[in-house]
């Protein structure tokens, strides 16, 4: 074996409630923004497929957990749907949801699969969005209450909690780039939602601490490194702004308990600062995490802007940079994303050198493939490209650990091909192929390979 991993290394995969459960209108679940947006604009979803058609985990969790076991999972991350547990977001707890999540958690534990539970994966209850979502501070309290309910109900068995998955994405999707509901395009409102999400996170961490829970709590961030085209100061400035806006806007407050001064100055200079109320800074300082989940798919490459911004254009992050296509970059042609395995090592090194080397794991990494049926041979998807992708990233992850990074696990996105927001079933990521008509799950070559890697704790 060339790459052997530390003892107790966590091998598994990640998914989320909305993307796997299905049964969106069953079991007493309330509507989320996804149920609502689909009703309003089904055409915004790839092939008009809604999350109600997600892969039936709600009814099928037992068999699915056995499939996890079959490919060597010792850990699995999913999320608790806020609108399933508390249908109105802030009212009564739904007992059918309590039973369902208890069953899932107990089933995982009985199979020696450690549950990693996230509290928010893009799925705002509609009732909460109707009063402004994370623009409204009342919703932060409702979220903190939801978190407290989860800690009380499941904290005796769940020891790894995550407040948010990729909190920058609902900011980008919902308030900047129009790929999530409520489809607003407004930088200042986006900045407010991002800021309030940090406050909501801190409120949940604070609850966790005051309840004296026996476990660890963190957040999952998509820490896309921002690489400049060159070392020219203008290119460096462009990449630094990206890092501030997209990475450090969450990483710094969650790990260090405070915002980078440079980010505050940037927003103030452009009149985009959210309203800071008395007590906010003290609250943010209480949101420091024990553990960080890192999602990494592709690098962000940028350069200085080549043209002036149009005077009537809405103020956007792209005010500060242009995207850069590096000649000779390696691509995943099936998703149109660059593959840059060393990115994982660069993230770990940054966390080690600048963020106190806090315990972390790779909470998502993966390769989406559109039209993956074309790789079917004798009934099995021969996804050697995915095996190479995972191997390449694990090699760099291993290098990071050798140099002292506190990385304790690797989760692939995802377990079974799943429904992915507006992209629905366009890009397939799973260890298991899903037949959309029959819901049949079939292990891909990568799933079998991963079982070996997990069993040998390396490759
Ligand atoms: C991540 C999200 C996941 C998942 C994945 C794949 O950023 O955390 O929820 O959707 O992206 O996305 P896509 O299907 O758009 O390629």
XYZ file of C-alpha atoms in Angstrom, residues 80-379:
300
model
C -32.352 17.058 9.306
C -35.047 18.804 7.339
C -36.191 21.813 9.345
C -39.574 21.825 7.589
C -40.082 18.122 8.314
C -39.216 18.451 11.996
C -40.970 21.774 12.604
C -43.395 22.197 9.685
C -43.998 25.925 10.245
C -40.362 26.563 11.104
C -41.202 27.905 14.546
C -44.156 25.969 15.926
C -44.983 22.428 16.899
C -42.550 19.554 16.513
C -43.784 16.848 14.126
C -43.671 13.483 15.916
C -43.541 11.501 12.656
C -40.325 13.327 11.799
C -38.886 12.632 15.245
C -39.618 8.941 14.720
C -38.085 8.974 11.245
C -34.823 10.659 12.289
C -34.588 8.456 15.393
C -34.954 5.404 13.179
C -32.299 6.631 10.743
C -29.821 7.486 13.497
C -30.409 4.201 15.337
C -30.092 2.194 12.143
C -26.795 3.896 11.262
C -25.387 3.287 14.722
C -26.509 -0.348 14.718
C -24.437 -0.788 11.546
C -21.421 0.994 13.077
C -21.845 3.960 10.786
C -21.234 7.177 12.675
C -23.921 9.781 11.957
C -22.688 13.260 11.018
C -25.704 15.546 11.112
C -26.094 18.917 9.454
C -28.908 21.260 10.443
C -29.346 23.307 7.311
C -28.644 22.293 3.747
C -30.273 25.044 1.649
C -33.798 24.143 2.842
C -35.565 27.116 4.410
C -39.120 26.333 5.562
C -41.506 28.328 3.404
C -43.206 29.855 6.464
C -39.834 31.296 7.480
C -39.034 32.536 3.972
C -42.423 34.229 3.866
C -41.340 36.446 6.756
C -38.027 37.264 5.084
C -35.842 34.190 5.612
C -32.411 35.047 6.960
C -32.966 38.716 6.226
C -35.260 38.741 9.264
C -33.607 38.353 12.667
C -36.697 36.536 14.003
C -35.780 33.673 11.706
C -32.354 33.411 13.327
C -34.070 32.730 16.642
C -36.371 30.183 15.030
C -33.304 28.453 13.551
C -31.550 28.436 16.941
C -34.677 26.928 18.480
C -34.746 24.237 15.770
C -31.077 23.497 16.543
C -31.832 23.205 20.255
C -34.713 20.819 19.557
C -32.356 18.647 17.480
C -29.647 18.610 20.167
C -32.257 17.611 22.777
C -33.867 14.913 20.673
C -30.821 13.349 19.045
C -27.731 14.647 20.879
C -27.493 11.573 23.084
C -26.443 9.601 19.970
C -25.215 12.167 17.450
C -21.756 13.447 18.370
C -20.864 15.341 15.185
C -23.082 18.329 14.431
C -22.821 20.897 11.668
C -24.861 24.084 11.716
C -24.821 24.786 7.965
C -23.702 23.236 4.707
C -22.054 25.707 2.301
C -23.795 28.767 3.773
C -22.419 30.983 0.997
C -24.427 29.039 -1.613
C -27.943 30.182 -0.585
C -26.466 33.703 -0.486
C -25.147 33.348 -4.026
C -28.121 31.383 -5.326
C -30.936 33.240 -3.587
C -29.618 36.814 -3.477
C -26.954 37.274 -6.186
C -27.087 34.895 -9.112
C -30.704 33.709 -9.328
C -30.359 29.931 -8.960
C -32.226 29.500 -5.654
C -35.507 30.901 -4.384
C -36.246 33.814 -3.634
C -34.327 34.801 -6.808
C -33.228 38.213 -5.596
C -30.246 39.973 -7.215
C -29.002 42.503 -4.684
C -25.537 42.598 -3.135
C -26.537 44.395 0.044
C -29.348 41.968 0.781
C -26.934 39.123 0.031
C -24.423 40.584 2.500
C -27.177 40.825 5.123
C -28.199 37.195 4.607
C -24.559 36.081 4.853
C -24.010 38.113 8.012
C -27.227 36.865 9.608
C -26.299 33.290 8.737
C -23.106 33.723 10.760
C -25.210 35.033 13.646
C -27.616 32.090 13.342
C -24.650 29.728 13.342
C -23.267 31.392 16.477
C -26.644 31.159 18.212
C -26.769 27.414 17.529
C -23.180 26.882 18.750
C -23.968 28.924 21.853
C -27.031 26.720 22.576
C -24.881 23.646 22.117
C -22.329 24.943 24.620
C -24.881 26.012 27.221
C -26.588 22.618 26.999
C -23.229 21.027 27.814
C -23.604 18.515 25.029
C -21.103 15.742 24.816
C -19.886 15.964 21.221
C -18.481 18.412 18.726
C -20.049 21.094 16.638
C -18.855 22.742 13.459
C -19.829 24.042 10.072
C -19.310 22.794 6.511
C -17.767 25.333 4.140
C -17.011 25.122 0.444
C -13.513 26.535 0.669
C -12.783 27.032 -2.983
C -9.215 28.334 -3.205
C -8.940 31.513 -5.289
C -5.891 31.251 -7.519
C -4.627 34.398 -9.263
C -3.658 34.245 -12.939
C -0.213 35.618 -12.061
C 1.767 37.267 -9.306
C 1.031 40.671 -10.795
C -0.392 42.876 -7.989
C -3.637 43.453 -9.908
C -4.245 39.697 -10.247
C -3.312 39.145 -6.604
C -5.762 41.828 -5.557
C -8.522 40.116 -7.574
C -7.898 36.746 -5.920
C -7.676 38.302 -2.472
C -11.108 39.925 -2.876
C -12.568 36.558 -3.925
C -11.019 34.897 -0.922
C -12.487 37.561 1.372
C -15.973 37.447 -0.130
C -16.397 33.734 -0.726
C -14.164 31.993 1.827
C -13.134 34.239 4.688
C -16.638 35.710 5.075
C -17.525 32.466 6.882
C -14.188 30.872 7.704
C -12.864 33.714 9.861
C -15.920 34.327 12.044
C -16.495 30.581 12.536
C -12.890 29.668 13.345
C -11.509 32.887 14.827
C -14.711 34.419 16.153
C -14.263 37.627 14.167
C -14.402 39.048 10.637
C -11.299 40.063 8.686
C -10.894 43.827 8.980
C -10.180 43.959 5.245
C -13.611 42.536 4.454
C -15.360 45.054 6.685
C -13.445 47.876 5.005
C -14.255 46.581 1.535
C -17.991 46.413 2.244
C -18.014 49.779 4.022
C -16.120 51.435 1.180
C -18.767 50.235 -1.295
C -21.701 50.977 1.018
C -22.709 47.320 1.258
C -22.338 46.792 5.013
C -25.176 44.974 6.753
C -26.594 46.507 9.926
C -24.538 45.512 12.973
C -26.504 45.584 16.236
C -25.145 45.825 19.783
C -24.146 42.395 21.048
C -23.456 40.955 17.576
C -19.669 40.854 17.987
C -19.924 39.082 21.348
C -22.313 36.570 19.791
C -20.002 35.932 16.824
C -17.139 35.272 19.229
C -19.284 32.527 20.796
C -19.678 30.775 17.439
C -16.154 29.337 17.335
C -16.286 25.752 16.115
C -14.665 22.492 17.229
C -14.524 20.915 13.808
C -14.663 22.036 10.188
C -16.112 20.217 7.190
C -14.455 21.193 3.914
C -16.290 20.794 0.605
C -14.007 20.966 -2.391
C -14.885 20.354 -6.028
C -12.892 22.727 -8.205
C -10.589 25.745 -7.922
C -11.583 29.335 -8.629
C -9.120 31.016 -10.989
C -9.315 34.755 -11.394
C -7.551 37.751 -12.883
C -7.877 41.520 -12.719
C -10.899 42.863 -14.598
C -10.172 43.640 -18.213
C -13.061 46.049 -18.806
C -14.607 48.783 -16.749
C -17.878 47.935 -15.006
C -20.937 49.247 -16.862
C -22.247 52.228 -14.886
C -25.794 50.787 -14.781
C -24.754 47.257 -13.841
C -25.902 46.068 -10.405
C -23.078 45.969 -7.877
C -21.775 42.401 -7.887
C -18.690 40.496 -6.665
C -17.507 40.484 -10.301
C -16.956 44.210 -9.878
C -13.537 43.151 -8.585
C -12.351 40.342 -10.866
C -12.767 38.336 -14.059
C -12.748 34.570 -14.190
C -9.635 33.093 -15.718
C -9.364 29.914 -17.789
C -5.909 28.539 -17.223
C -4.454 27.111 -20.434
C -3.870 23.369 -20.155
C -6.171 22.917 -17.196
C -7.502 19.432 -16.595
C -11.262 19.232 -17.044
C -14.142 17.020 -16.075
C -15.795 17.330 -19.477
C -19.008 15.726 -18.184
C -19.683 18.590 -15.768
C -17.541 21.371 -17.204
C -15.537 21.811 -14.017
C -11.762 21.923 -13.703
C -10.106 19.084 -11.814
C -7.262 20.286 -9.631
C -6.407 17.704 -7.003
C -3.742 19.774 -5.287
C -6.460 22.221 -4.204
C -7.304 19.907 -1.332
C -3.721 20.109 -0.064
C -3.656 23.900 -0.433
C -6.814 24.183 1.677
C -5.391 21.920 4.390
C -2.125 23.864 4.396
C -3.980 27.165 4.750
C -5.998 25.771 7.663
C -2.805 24.502 9.286
C -0.812 27.683 8.838
C -3.482 30.342 9.341
C -6.370 28.779 11.270
C -4.720 26.915 14.141
C -4.917 23.542 12.386
C -8.340 22.780 13.822
C -9.696 19.254 13.282
C -11.271 19.000 9.853
C -12.431 16.489 7.299
C -13.277 16.570 3.624
C -17.040 16.650 3.844
C -17.704 16.720 0.077
C -15.608 16.037 -2.962
C -16.842 14.359 -6.066
C -17.246 14.165 -9.779
C -20.567 14.895 -11.457
C -21.214 13.209 -14.779
C -24.053 14.072 -17.111
C -25.319 11.158 -19.200
C -23.466 8.599 -17.112
C -25.462 5.698 -18.616
C -23.006 5.800 -21.505
C -20.463 4.169 -19.194
C -22.677 1.124 -18.527
C -20.941 -2.164 -19.385
C -22.709 -5.440 -18.555
C -25.058 -3.666 -16.188
